[in-house]
Short mmCIF file of C-alpha atoms and ligand atoms in Angstrom, two decimals:
data_model
loop_
_atom_site.label_atom_id
_atom_site.label_comp_id
_atom_site.label_asym_id
_atom_site.label_seq_id
_atom_site.Cartn_x
_atom_site.Cartn_y
_atom_site.Cartn_z
CA MET Z 21 121.63 110.20 56.56
CA HIS Z 22 121.03 111.04 60.21
CA SER Z 23 117.76 109.77 61.58
CA ILE Z 24 115.84 112.03 63.91
CA SER Z 25 117.09 111.97 67.51
CA PRO Z 26 114.77 111.82 70.55
CA ALA Z 27 115.51 115.47 71.45
CA GLU Z 28 114.73 116.53 67.90
CA THR Z 29 111.54 114.47 67.96
CA THR Z 30 110.32 116.28 71.09
CA ALA Z 31 110.76 119.71 69.50
CA LEU Z 32 109.26 118.60 66.19
CA ASN Z 33 106.25 117.03 67.86
CA TRP Z 34 105.64 120.23 69.79
CA LEU Z 35 105.56 122.06 66.45
CA SER Z 36 103.03 119.65 65.00
CA ASP Z 37 100.70 120.69 67.83
CA GLN Z 38 101.06 124.37 66.95
CA HIS Z 39 99.10 124.29 63.70
CA ASN Z 40 96.04 126.17 64.97
CA THR Z 41 98.05 128.78 66.85
CA MET Z 42 100.18 129.44 63.78
CA PHE Z 43 97.22 129.72 61.47
CA GLU Z 44 95.47 132.15 63.85
CA HIS Z 45 98.61 134.31 63.91
CA VAL Z 46 98.68 134.53 60.12
CA GLN Z 47 94.99 135.36 59.92
CA GLN Z 48 95.41 138.14 62.48
CA TRP Z 49 98.60 139.50 60.93
CA THR Z 50 97.21 139.57 57.39
CA SER Z 51 94.17 141.54 58.60
CA ILE Z 52 96.48 144.49 59.30
CA ASN Z 53 97.45 146.57 56.29
CA SER Z 54 101.22 147.03 56.41
CA GLY Z 55 102.01 148.39 52.96
CA SER Z 56 105.56 149.77 52.84
CA GLN Z 57 104.23 153.36 52.88
CA ASN Z 58 101.56 152.83 55.56
CA LEU Z 59 103.49 153.97 58.62
CA THR Z 60 100.51 153.58 60.97
CA GLY Z 61 99.90 150.00 59.86
CA LEU Z 62 103.61 149.20 60.02
CA SER Z 63 103.81 150.58 63.54
CA GLN Z 64 100.86 148.43 64.60
CA MET Z 65 102.42 145.38 62.94
CA SER Z 66 105.83 146.02 64.50
CA HIS Z 67 104.35 146.14 68.01
CA ILE Z 68 102.43 142.91 67.46
CA LEU Z 69 105.62 141.25 66.24
CA GLN Z 70 107.58 142.70 69.14
CA ARG Z 71 105.14 141.06 71.55
CA ALA Z 72 105.19 137.75 69.67
CA PHE Z 73 109.00 137.58 69.49
CA SER Z 74 109.41 138.58 73.14
CA ALA Z 75 108.87 134.88 73.83
CA LEU Z 76 112.49 134.49 72.70
CA GLY Z 77 114.20 137.56 74.17
CA GLU Z 78 113.93 141.32 74.09
CA PRO Z 79 113.19 142.52 70.57
CA LYS Z 80 113.81 146.22 69.89
CA LEU Z 81 112.26 148.48 67.29
CA LEU Z 82 115.04 150.42 65.58
CA ALA Z 83 114.58 153.61 63.58
CA PRO Z 84 115.37 153.25 59.87
CA THR Z 85 118.33 155.01 58.31
CA LYS Z 86 117.61 158.08 56.19
CA VAL Z 87 116.34 157.41 52.69
CA ASP Z 88 116.10 159.88 49.81
CA ALA Z 89 114.12 159.50 46.62
CA VAL Z 90 113.79 161.58 43.48
CA ASN Z 91 110.29 163.07 43.19
CA ALA Z 92 108.30 163.91 40.05
CA ASN Z 93 109.93 167.36 39.97
CA GLY Z 94 113.35 165.77 39.74
CA GLU Z 95 114.29 166.79 43.29
CA SER Z 96 115.91 164.51 45.85
CA VAL Z 97 113.64 164.47 48.91
CA PRO Z 98 113.64 162.44 52.13
CA VAL Z 99 111.13 159.57 52.39
CA VAL Z 100 110.01 158.11 55.69
CA ARG Z 101 110.21 154.39 56.37
CA GLY Z 102 108.92 152.29 59.26
CA HIS Z 103 110.91 150.91 62.19
CA ASN Z 104 112.74 147.58 61.97
CA LEU Z 105 112.52 144.82 64.55
CA TYR Z 106 115.81 143.52 65.90
CA LEU Z 107 116.40 140.71 68.35
CA SER Z 108 119.70 139.23 69.50
CA VAL Z 109 119.88 135.97 71.43
CA ARG Z 110 123.12 134.43 72.76
CA PRO Z 111 125.58 136.58 70.79
CA GLN Z 112 128.50 134.68 72.38
CA ALA Z 113 127.45 131.20 71.19
CA PRO Z 114 129.87 129.49 68.77
CA VAL Z 115 127.41 129.27 65.86
CA GLN Z 116 125.69 132.50 64.80
CA VAL Z 117 122.69 132.65 62.48
CA VAL Z 118 120.74 135.59 61.02
CA LEU Z 119 117.02 135.02 60.52
CA ALA Z 120 115.46 137.74 58.38
CA GLY Z 121 112.03 138.66 57.14
CA HIS Z 122 109.90 141.67 56.32
CA MET Z 123 106.68 142.97 57.82
CA ASP Z 124 105.73 145.20 54.88
CA THR Z 125 103.64 144.16 51.89
CA VAL Z 126 103.19 145.61 48.41
CA PHE Z 127 99.52 146.36 49.14
CA GLY Z 128 98.99 149.94 50.35
CA LEU Z 129 95.76 151.32 51.78
CA ASP Z 130 94.69 152.40 48.28
CA HIS Z 131 94.91 148.82 46.91
CA SER Z 132 91.72 146.80 46.47
CA PHE Z 133 93.28 143.72 48.13
CA GLN Z 134 92.69 144.35 51.84
CA LYS Z 135 91.17 141.26 53.46
CA GLY Z 136 91.16 138.66 50.73
CA ARG Z 137 88.69 135.82 50.34
CA GLY Z 138 90.06 133.88 53.30
CA ILE Z 139 90.20 130.09 53.40
CA GLU Z 140 89.68 128.31 50.09
CA GLY Z 141 90.24 124.56 50.45
CA ASP Z 142 93.84 124.06 51.54
CA ARG Z 143 94.74 127.69 50.83
CA LEU Z 144 94.48 131.09 52.47
CA ASN Z 145 93.93 134.07 50.16
CA ALA Z 146 94.99 137.19 52.08
CA PRO Z 147 97.41 140.07 51.49
CA GLY Z 148 100.89 139.10 52.63
CA ALA Z 149 99.86 135.56 53.64
CA ALA Z 150 102.75 134.06 51.66
CA ASP Z 151 104.89 137.20 51.27
CA MET Z 152 105.57 137.03 54.10
CA LYS Z 153 103.45 137.03 57.21
CA GLY Z 154 103.21 133.25 56.93
CA GLY Z 155 107.01 133.18 56.75
CA LEU Z 156 107.34 135.31 59.90
CA CYS Z 157 105.12 132.83 61.69
CA VAL Z 158 107.29 129.94 60.45
CA MET Z 159 110.40 131.74 61.73
CA LEU Z 160 108.90 132.45 65.15
CA HIS Z 161 107.68 128.91 65.75
CA ALA Z 162 110.83 127.25 64.40
CA LEU Z 163 112.80 129.30 66.94
CA LYS Z 164 110.40 128.43 69.76
CA ALA Z 165 110.78 124.74 68.94
CA PHE Z 166 114.54 125.07 68.64
CA GLU Z 167 114.79 126.62 72.12
CA GLN Z 168 113.49 123.35 73.57
CA HIS Z 169 116.54 121.45 72.33
CA PRO Z 170 119.19 120.74 75.01
CA ALA Z 171 121.98 121.99 72.66
CA ALA Z 172 120.28 125.35 71.98
CA HIS Z 173 123.00 127.14 73.98
CA GLU Z 174 125.48 126.27 71.21
CA LEU Z 175 123.69 128.50 68.71
CA GLY Z 176 122.93 132.21 68.93
CA TYR Z 177 120.92 134.25 66.50
CA GLN Z 178 119.83 137.68 65.38
CA VAL Z 179 116.36 138.29 64.01
CA VAL Z 180 115.77 141.21 61.66
CA ILE Z 181 112.24 141.99 60.47
CA ASN Z 182 112.40 145.09 58.33
CA SER Z 183 109.60 147.30 57.13
CA ASP Z 184 110.84 148.28 53.67
CA GLU Z 185 111.85 145.08 51.87
CA GLU Z 186 109.26 145.61 49.14
CA VAL Z 187 110.75 149.03 48.41
CA SER Z 188 114.38 147.84 48.20
CA SER Z 189 115.31 147.84 51.94
CA LEU Z 190 117.13 151.16 51.72
CA GLY Z 191 116.17 152.07 55.30
CA SER Z 192 117.32 148.69 56.65
CA ALA Z 193 120.28 147.79 54.40
CA ALA Z 194 122.80 149.07 56.95
CA LEU Z 195 121.20 146.98 59.70
CA LEU Z 196 121.23 143.85 57.50
CA ASN Z 197 124.86 144.47 56.70
CA GLU Z 198 125.77 144.91 60.34
CA VAL Z 199 124.02 141.74 61.55
CA ALA Z 200 125.59 139.77 58.70
CA SER Z 201 129.04 140.82 59.84
CA LYS Z 202 128.44 139.00 63.14
CA ALA Z 203 127.02 135.76 61.74
CA HIS Z 204 127.95 132.57 59.90
CA LEU Z 205 124.86 132.03 57.79
CA GLY Z 206 121.52 133.55 56.92
CA LEU Z 207 117.98 132.18 56.73
CA VAL Z 208 115.30 134.31 55.09
CA PHE Z 209 111.60 133.51 55.16
CA GLU Z 210 110.39 134.51 51.73
CA PRO Z 211 107.83 132.06 50.32
CA ALA Z 212 108.84 128.91 48.45
CA GLN Z 213 106.88 128.00 45.34
CA ALA Z 214 103.64 126.06 45.82
CA ASP Z 215 105.44 122.74 45.20
CA GLY Z 216 108.18 123.67 47.69
CA THR Z 217 110.84 124.72 45.20
CA LEU Z 218 113.28 127.18 46.76
CA ALA Z 219 114.95 130.10 45.01
CA GLY Z 220 118.57 129.17 44.26
CA ALA Z 221 120.73 131.75 42.49
CA ARG Z 222 119.24 135.22 42.43
CA LYS Z 223 119.92 138.14 40.13
CA GLY Z 224 121.13 141.48 41.39
CA ILE Z 225 119.10 144.63 40.88
CA GLY Z 226 119.66 148.34 40.49
CA ASN Z 227 116.99 151.04 40.50
CA PHE Z 228 117.75 154.25 38.65
CA THR Z 229 116.19 157.60 37.91
CA ALA Z 230 117.28 159.86 35.06
CA VAL Z 231 116.37 163.50 35.58
CA VAL Z 232 116.35 165.19 32.17
CA LYS Z 233 116.45 168.99 32.08
CA GLY Z 234 115.76 170.61 28.72
CA ARG Z 235 114.43 174.08 27.97
CA GLY Z 236 110.81 175.24 27.77
CA ALA Z 237 109.56 177.20 24.77
CA HIS Z 238 106.32 178.09 22.97
CA ALA Z 239 105.52 175.07 20.83
CA GLY Z 240 104.11 177.24 18.01
CA ARG Z 241 105.97 180.52 18.12
CA ASN Z 242 109.57 179.41 18.67
CA PRO Z 243 109.88 175.66 19.19
CA GLU Z 244 113.48 175.80 17.92
CA LEU Z 245 114.43 177.56 21.16
CA GLY Z 246 113.17 174.62 23.22
CA ARG Z 247 114.98 171.42 24.21
CA ASN Z 248 112.39 168.71 24.59
CA ALA Z 249 112.99 166.66 27.75
CA ILE Z 250 110.30 164.11 26.92
CA THR Z 251 111.85 163.36 23.51
CA ALA Z 252 115.24 163.02 25.17
CA VAL Z 253 114.06 160.65 27.89
CA SER Z 254 112.23 158.56 25.27
CA ASP Z 255 115.43 158.33 23.25
CA LEU Z 256 117.34 157.34 26.39
CA PHE Z 257 114.80 154.58 27.12
CA VAL Z 258 115.05 153.21 23.58
CA GLU Z 259 118.86 153.13 23.84
CA LEU Z 260 118.74 151.55 27.31
CA GLY Z 261 116.31 148.90 26.07
CA LYS Z 262 118.94 147.74 23.57
CA LEU Z 263 121.24 146.84 26.49
CA SER Z 264 118.98 143.96 27.52
CA GLY Z 265 120.79 140.75 26.65
CA ALA Z 266 124.18 142.47 26.17
CA ARG Z 267 125.37 140.10 28.92
CA ASP Z 268 123.77 136.78 29.77
CA GLY Z 269 120.78 137.51 32.02
CA LEU Z 270 121.10 141.31 31.81
CA THR Z 271 117.69 142.97 31.55
CA ILE Z 272 116.72 146.63 31.59
CA ASN Z 273 113.16 147.72 32.17
CA PRO Z 274 112.32 151.35 31.38
CA ALA Z 275 109.31 151.63 33.66
CA ARG Z 276 107.96 155.13 34.12
CA VAL Z 277 108.16 158.63 32.71
CA GLU Z 278 106.98 161.73 34.54
CA GLY Z 279 107.07 165.27 33.23
CA GLY Z 280 105.77 167.43 30.46
CA GLY Z 281 102.65 169.57 30.52
CA PRO Z 282 100.35 171.44 28.13
CA THR Z 283 100.70 170.47 24.47
CA ASN Z 284 101.64 174.00 23.45
CA ILE Z 285 104.82 174.04 25.55
CA VAL Z 286 108.06 172.24 24.74
CA PRO Z 287 108.55 170.26 27.98
CA GLU Z 288 111.61 171.25 29.96
CA LEU Z 289 111.64 168.45 32.55
CA ALA Z 290 111.28 164.67 32.42
CA VAL Z 291 111.95 162.05 35.07
CA GLY Z 292 112.58 158.54 33.75
CA ARG Z 293 112.69 155.54 36.08
CA PHE Z 294 114.15 152.16 35.16
CA GLU Z 295 115.54 149.02 36.74
CA VAL Z 296 118.43 146.80 35.72
CA ARG Z 297 118.93 143.14 36.65
CA VAL Z 298 122.17 141.18 36.30
CA LYS Z 299 123.38 137.65 36.98
CA GLN Z 300 127.03 138.30 37.87
CA HIS Z 301 128.77 140.94 39.99
CA ALA Z 302 130.95 142.02 37.05
CA ASP Z 303 127.84 142.68 34.96
CA SER Z 304 126.70 145.40 37.35
CA ASP Z 305 129.92 147.36 36.71
CA PHE Z 306 129.51 146.75 32.98
CA ALA Z 307 125.89 147.94 33.03
CA MET Z 308 126.77 151.00 35.11
CA GLY Z 309 129.43 152.02 32.59
CA GLU Z 310 127.07 151.56 29.64
CA ILE Z 311 124.23 153.48 31.29
CA LYS Z 312 126.49 156.47 31.98
CA GLN Z 313 127.78 156.45 28.41
CA LEU Z 314 124.29 156.29 26.94
CA ALA Z 315 123.12 159.13 29.17
CA ASP Z 316 126.05 161.29 28.00
CA MET Z 317 125.38 160.43 24.37
CA VAL Z 318 121.66 161.23 24.58
CA ALA Z 319 122.34 164.44 26.53
CA LYS Z 320 124.65 165.64 23.74
CA ARG Z 321 122.29 164.55 20.99
CA HIS Z 322 119.37 166.54 22.46
CA ASP Z 323 121.37 169.34 24.05
CA VAL Z 324 119.86 168.60 27.49
CA GLN Z 325 121.24 167.84 30.93
CA ILE Z 326 120.80 164.31 32.30
CA ASP Z 327 121.46 163.56 35.97
CA LEU Z 328 121.51 159.89 36.93
CA HIS Z 329 120.44 158.80 40.42
CA GLY Z 330 120.48 155.30 41.86
CA ARG Z 331 122.76 152.30 42.10
CA PHE Z 332 122.83 148.54 42.36
CA ASN Z 333 121.23 148.19 45.77
CA ARG Z 334 121.15 144.39 45.68
CA LEU Z 335 124.07 142.45 44.25
CA PRO Z 336 123.61 139.08 42.52
CA LYS Z 337 123.61 135.93 44.64
CA PRO Z 338 125.22 133.24 42.49
CA LEU Z 339 125.12 129.66 43.79
CA ASP Z 340 128.77 129.16 44.71
CA THR Z 341 130.15 126.19 46.65
CA ARG Z 342 129.38 127.70 50.05
CA GLN Z 343 125.81 128.55 49.10
CA LEU Z 344 125.37 125.02 47.74
CA GLU Z 345 126.65 123.52 51.00
CA LEU Z 346 123.85 125.21 52.89
CA PHE Z 347 121.24 124.20 50.32
CA ASP Z 348 122.46 120.60 50.61
CA ALA Z 349 122.15 120.81 54.39
CA VAL Z 350 118.53 122.00 54.08
CA LYS Z 351 117.90 119.19 51.63
CA LEU Z 352 119.23 116.59 54.08
CA CYS Z 353 116.94 117.97 56.79
CA GLY Z 354 114.08 117.76 54.30
CA THR Z 355 114.88 114.14 53.54
CA ALA Z 356 114.76 113.29 57.26
CA LEU Z 357 111.30 114.90 57.46
CA ASP Z 358 109.95 113.58 54.15
CA ILE Z 359 109.88 117.09 52.72
CA PRO Z 360 111.27 117.20 49.18
CA VAL Z 361 113.73 120.10 48.81
CA MET Z 362 114.76 121.38 45.39
CA TRP Z 363 115.75 124.79 44.06
CA GLN Z 364 115.70 126.87 40.91
CA ALA Z 365 117.32 130.13 39.88
CA SER Z 366 115.14 133.22 40.25
CA GLY Z 367 115.17 136.62 38.55
CA GLY Z 368 113.71 138.11 41.73
CA CYS Z 369 115.70 139.73 44.51
CA CYS Z 370 115.24 139.93 48.26
CA ASP Z 371 117.17 140.57 51.46
CA GLY Z 372 118.93 137.24 50.84
CA ASN Z 373 120.93 139.19 48.24
CA ASN Z 374 121.98 141.71 50.88
CA LEU Z 375 123.05 139.02 53.36
CA ALA Z 376 124.94 137.05 50.68
CA ALA Z 377 126.70 140.21 49.49
CA ALA Z 378 127.87 140.66 53.09
CA GLY Z 379 129.56 137.25 52.91
CA LEU Z 380 126.95 134.82 54.29
CA ALA Z 381 125.72 131.54 52.92
CA VAL Z 382 121.96 132.12 52.67
CA VAL Z 383 118.81 130.14 51.97
CA ASP Z 384 116.14 132.76 51.47
CA THR Z 385 112.87 130.96 50.76
CA LEU Z 386 112.30 129.07 54.01
CA GLY Z 387 108.85 130.59 54.48
CA VAL Z 388 105.54 128.99 53.56
CA ARG Z 389 104.67 127.42 50.24
CA GLY Z 390 102.46 129.72 48.20
CA GLY Z 391 102.06 131.66 45.01
CA ASN Z 392 100.66 134.57 42.97
CA ILE Z 393 102.47 136.94 45.30
CA HIS Z 394 102.19 140.70 44.68
CA THR Z 395 98.67 140.13 43.24
CA SER Z 396 95.16 139.88 44.73
CA GLU Z 397 95.36 136.13 44.06
CA GLU Z 398 98.21 135.64 46.55
CA PHE Z 399 97.80 132.42 48.48
CA MET Z 400 99.50 130.45 51.22
CA ILE Z 401 99.19 126.68 51.48
CA ILE Z 402 97.95 126.33 55.03
CA GLU Z 403 99.57 123.01 55.92
CA SER Z 404 102.97 124.37 54.91
CA LEU Z 405 103.11 126.50 58.07
CA CYS Z 406 103.95 123.54 60.30
CA GLU Z 407 105.85 121.70 57.61
CA ARG Z 408 108.25 124.59 56.94
CA ALA Z 409 108.68 125.40 60.64
CA ARG Z 410 109.74 121.78 61.19
CA LEU Z 411 112.28 122.09 58.38
CA THR Z 412 113.91 125.22 59.85
CA ALA Z 413 113.75 123.90 63.42
CA LEU Z 414 115.58 120.73 62.41
CA LEU Z 415 118.19 122.75 60.52
CA LEU Z 416 118.81 124.93 63.60
CA MET Z 417 119.03 121.91 65.92
CA ARG Z 418 121.55 120.23 63.63
CA LEU Z 419 123.62 123.39 63.38
CA ALA Z 420 123.66 123.58 67.18
CA THR Z 421 124.69 119.96 67.66
CA GLY Z 422 127.28 120.12 64.87
CA VAL Z 423 125.59 117.44 62.71
CA ILE Z 424 125.65 120.23 60.14
CA SER Z 425 128.85 122.25 60.22
CA VAL Z 426 129.33 125.78 58.97
CA SER Z 427 132.17 126.76 56.67
CA PRO Z 428 134.15 129.85 57.49
CA LYS Z 429 132.78 133.00 55.88
CA THR Z 430 134.18 134.45 52.70
CA PRO Z 431 135.52 137.95 53.27
CA SER Z 432 132.85 140.50 52.43
ZN1 LIG Y 501 108.76 139.12 50.31
#
């Protein structure tokens, strides 16, 4: 094991002095509502981040790509997303890293969780504290510390902070893909578990909408003329539910039905939304094939039309040898800093999936330690701000000096 060098010590000690600054950042950032749909809040947040990250270079705010969604009437309509922050530093350096995070949260303006209860012992309860405004703060300060190292010129990086991660990153997927094509490895600042456990393998996810078009009719006078879209979508959901477990780790969650109307009319339209999660790449093709077949079968059975929308927008991230190499490198840095590093497979997905699908080795839970994310009980463990920034800073310094080497990328 490599002990910590004097140059590393200088940068790490600087970080230890940043505790108050970091904590103030997180308190300020979590006081701004930046739900994925709150474009005003996202704009405010993006400008604050732009100022904060200008300490490292010249961050730009890039417009999202166009995103469509199926509405409750079964029509494909454009949805607006926020801008994404992008920063590139030393693109010619021999080692290239992507650091990614998101500024959006799952808590919109209509959610009751707006300010949180604040400090509670060693924790902060605030919306997005762990997921992931704390993580953004870890990323920023790890980079600031890294820049103090004399070998910093050996490593260049791109920072992407998107505004739609919590709604599948459709407006930023192209940007993530593009930055990944120019890098060797990816670091994402999603929260680790409260005890520090990182997410290892991740499942892939697809979000789908079935638009079922039947035929309206008077429910009393001539129901036989109608084709009930609600009955058909219910049947489809029951059939889809049976697919769960057809492959190891394959789950289908029929989640929402919209449509129908007065009880005296046979409903002619139903919109059914569901998600599918898989462990292996091949399982997404398998699931896709099964879903199409079931939709055809149900359409015939009920004499309705079923149009499927959606796709696997995040592919699985299995822990292959190259991924494990990077996890081992993080672990070695942890050992040098007395930070235990372990990992566990997760059913959840994040932008780490996108970066891995583009061919990068990725560790995607380098943010703060915390828990209960996506609920009003979300918390960040305050002392983990410095701790996790030290971990990433040391990793970056060792990548720059070559103590940790990067394997060539797999073709994407
Ligand atoms: Zn997150």
